Structure formats: C-alpha cells, structure tokens
Short mmCIF file of C-alpha atoms in Angstrom, two decimals:
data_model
loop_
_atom_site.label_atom_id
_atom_site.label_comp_id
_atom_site.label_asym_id
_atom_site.label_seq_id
_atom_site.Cartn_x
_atom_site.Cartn_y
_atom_site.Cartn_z
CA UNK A 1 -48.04 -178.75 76.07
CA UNK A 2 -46.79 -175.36 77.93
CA UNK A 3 -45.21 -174.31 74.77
CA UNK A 4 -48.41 -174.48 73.48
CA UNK A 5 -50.24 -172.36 76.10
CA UNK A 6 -47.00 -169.86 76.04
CA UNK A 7 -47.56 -169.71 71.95
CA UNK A 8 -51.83 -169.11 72.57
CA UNK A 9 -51.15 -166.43 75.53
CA UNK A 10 -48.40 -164.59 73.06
CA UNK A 11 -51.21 -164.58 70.21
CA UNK A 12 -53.65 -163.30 72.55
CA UNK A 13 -50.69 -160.61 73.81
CA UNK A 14 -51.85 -158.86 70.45
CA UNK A 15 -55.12 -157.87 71.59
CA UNK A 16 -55.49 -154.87 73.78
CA UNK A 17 -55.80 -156.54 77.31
CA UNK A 18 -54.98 -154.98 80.37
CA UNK A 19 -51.51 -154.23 81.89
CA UNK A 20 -51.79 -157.19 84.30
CA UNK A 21 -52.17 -159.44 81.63
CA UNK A 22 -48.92 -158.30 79.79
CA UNK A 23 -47.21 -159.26 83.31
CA UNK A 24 -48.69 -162.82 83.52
CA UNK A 25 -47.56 -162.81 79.54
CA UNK A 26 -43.41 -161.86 81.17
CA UNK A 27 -44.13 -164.75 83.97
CA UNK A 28 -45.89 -167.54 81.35
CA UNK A 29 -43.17 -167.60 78.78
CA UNK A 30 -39.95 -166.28 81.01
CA UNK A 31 -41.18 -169.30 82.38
CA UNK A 32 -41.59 -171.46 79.95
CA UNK A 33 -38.83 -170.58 77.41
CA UNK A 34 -36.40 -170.69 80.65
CA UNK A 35 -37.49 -174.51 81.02
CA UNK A 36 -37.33 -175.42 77.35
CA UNK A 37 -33.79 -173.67 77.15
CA UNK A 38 -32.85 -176.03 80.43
CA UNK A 39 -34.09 -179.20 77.95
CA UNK A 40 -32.33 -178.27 75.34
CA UNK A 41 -29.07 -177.55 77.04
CA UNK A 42 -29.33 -180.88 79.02
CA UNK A 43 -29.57 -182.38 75.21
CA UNK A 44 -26.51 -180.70 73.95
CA UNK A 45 -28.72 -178.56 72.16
CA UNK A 46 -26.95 -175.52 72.18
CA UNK A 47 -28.19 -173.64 69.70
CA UNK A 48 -31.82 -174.12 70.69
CA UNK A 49 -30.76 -173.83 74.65
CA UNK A 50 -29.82 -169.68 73.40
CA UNK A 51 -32.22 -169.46 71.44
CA UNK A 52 -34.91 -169.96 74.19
CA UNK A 53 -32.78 -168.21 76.57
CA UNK A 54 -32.27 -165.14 75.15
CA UNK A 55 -36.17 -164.93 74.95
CA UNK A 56 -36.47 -166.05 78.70
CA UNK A 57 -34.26 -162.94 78.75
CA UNK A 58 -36.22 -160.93 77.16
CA UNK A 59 -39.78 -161.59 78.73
CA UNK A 60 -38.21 -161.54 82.59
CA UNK A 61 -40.84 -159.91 84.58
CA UNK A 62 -38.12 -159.34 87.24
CA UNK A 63 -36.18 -156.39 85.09
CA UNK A 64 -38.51 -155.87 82.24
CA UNK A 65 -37.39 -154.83 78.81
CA UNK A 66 -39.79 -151.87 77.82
CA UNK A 67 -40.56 -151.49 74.26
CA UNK A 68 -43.40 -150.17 72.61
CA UNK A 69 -46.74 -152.11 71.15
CA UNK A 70 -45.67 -151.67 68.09
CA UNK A 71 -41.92 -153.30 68.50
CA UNK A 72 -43.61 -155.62 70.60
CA UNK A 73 -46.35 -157.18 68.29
CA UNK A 74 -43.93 -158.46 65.65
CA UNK A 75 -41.76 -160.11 68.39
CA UNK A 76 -44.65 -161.31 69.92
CA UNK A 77 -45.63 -163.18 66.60
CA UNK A 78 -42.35 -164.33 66.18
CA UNK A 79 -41.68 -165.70 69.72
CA UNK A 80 -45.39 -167.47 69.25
CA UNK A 81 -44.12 -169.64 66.55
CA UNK A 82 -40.88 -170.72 68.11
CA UNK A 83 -42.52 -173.04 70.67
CA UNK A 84 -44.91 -174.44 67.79
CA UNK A 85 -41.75 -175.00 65.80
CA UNK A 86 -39.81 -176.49 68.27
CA UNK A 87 -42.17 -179.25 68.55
#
C-alpha cells in the first residue's frame, strides 16, 4: 500500500507544488523504495533489491541529487510505475 502512496505523491511531483513538497517527495519514496529494496534483498531478489536501491539513492533527502524539472519529470514518471509494477 506505501508503494502506492509513493507512486500517487511521484504523479503529483509533476505539478508545480512548492519546494517543501519536493522534500517530503525525497523523504516518501527514499523511504519507501529503501524498504522495498530491504524485501527484496531478504527474498534473494537481487535484481529488484538494486533496482529499488539505486532509486532510494537517488531521492535521499540527506545529500540530494539536483537536476532540473525537466530531467526530473520523466524520472519521476518512470520511478511512479515501478512500485505499481512491482506489485
């Protein structure tokens, strides 16, 4: 069900929202992603386990990757539909 609410908050990420929001969007799915990679490792799910960390990776609000909108809507969209695929 959190992959779900990561996958709704990345779609929303599209919008123009406030900076705040972008930070909750780093905490939310840094959060999330970090979890599901945990799952998947503990599964022997390797592939999956990199998969989802790499984007933990990515979306750490602690040292922030800074890209612009632009490269950011298309990963956005892609990182939304990982979690709905994964189910």
């Amino acid at each position: 069900m959190v992959r779900l609410f990561a996958a709704v908050i990345l779609l929303w990420a599209l919008l123009p929202n406030p900076y705040g929001f972008y930070m909750l969007v780093r905490l939310v799915v840094c959060g999330v992603c970090g979890y599901t990679a945990y799952g998947y490792a503990n599964r022997d799910l390797s592939g999956l386990a990199w998969l989802f960390g790499v984007i933990a990776v990515a979306y750490n609000p602690v040292l922030p990757v800074y890209l612009t909108r632009a490269i950011w809507m298309p990963i956005d969209l892609i990182t939304a539909g990982l979690p709905v695929w994964s189910f």
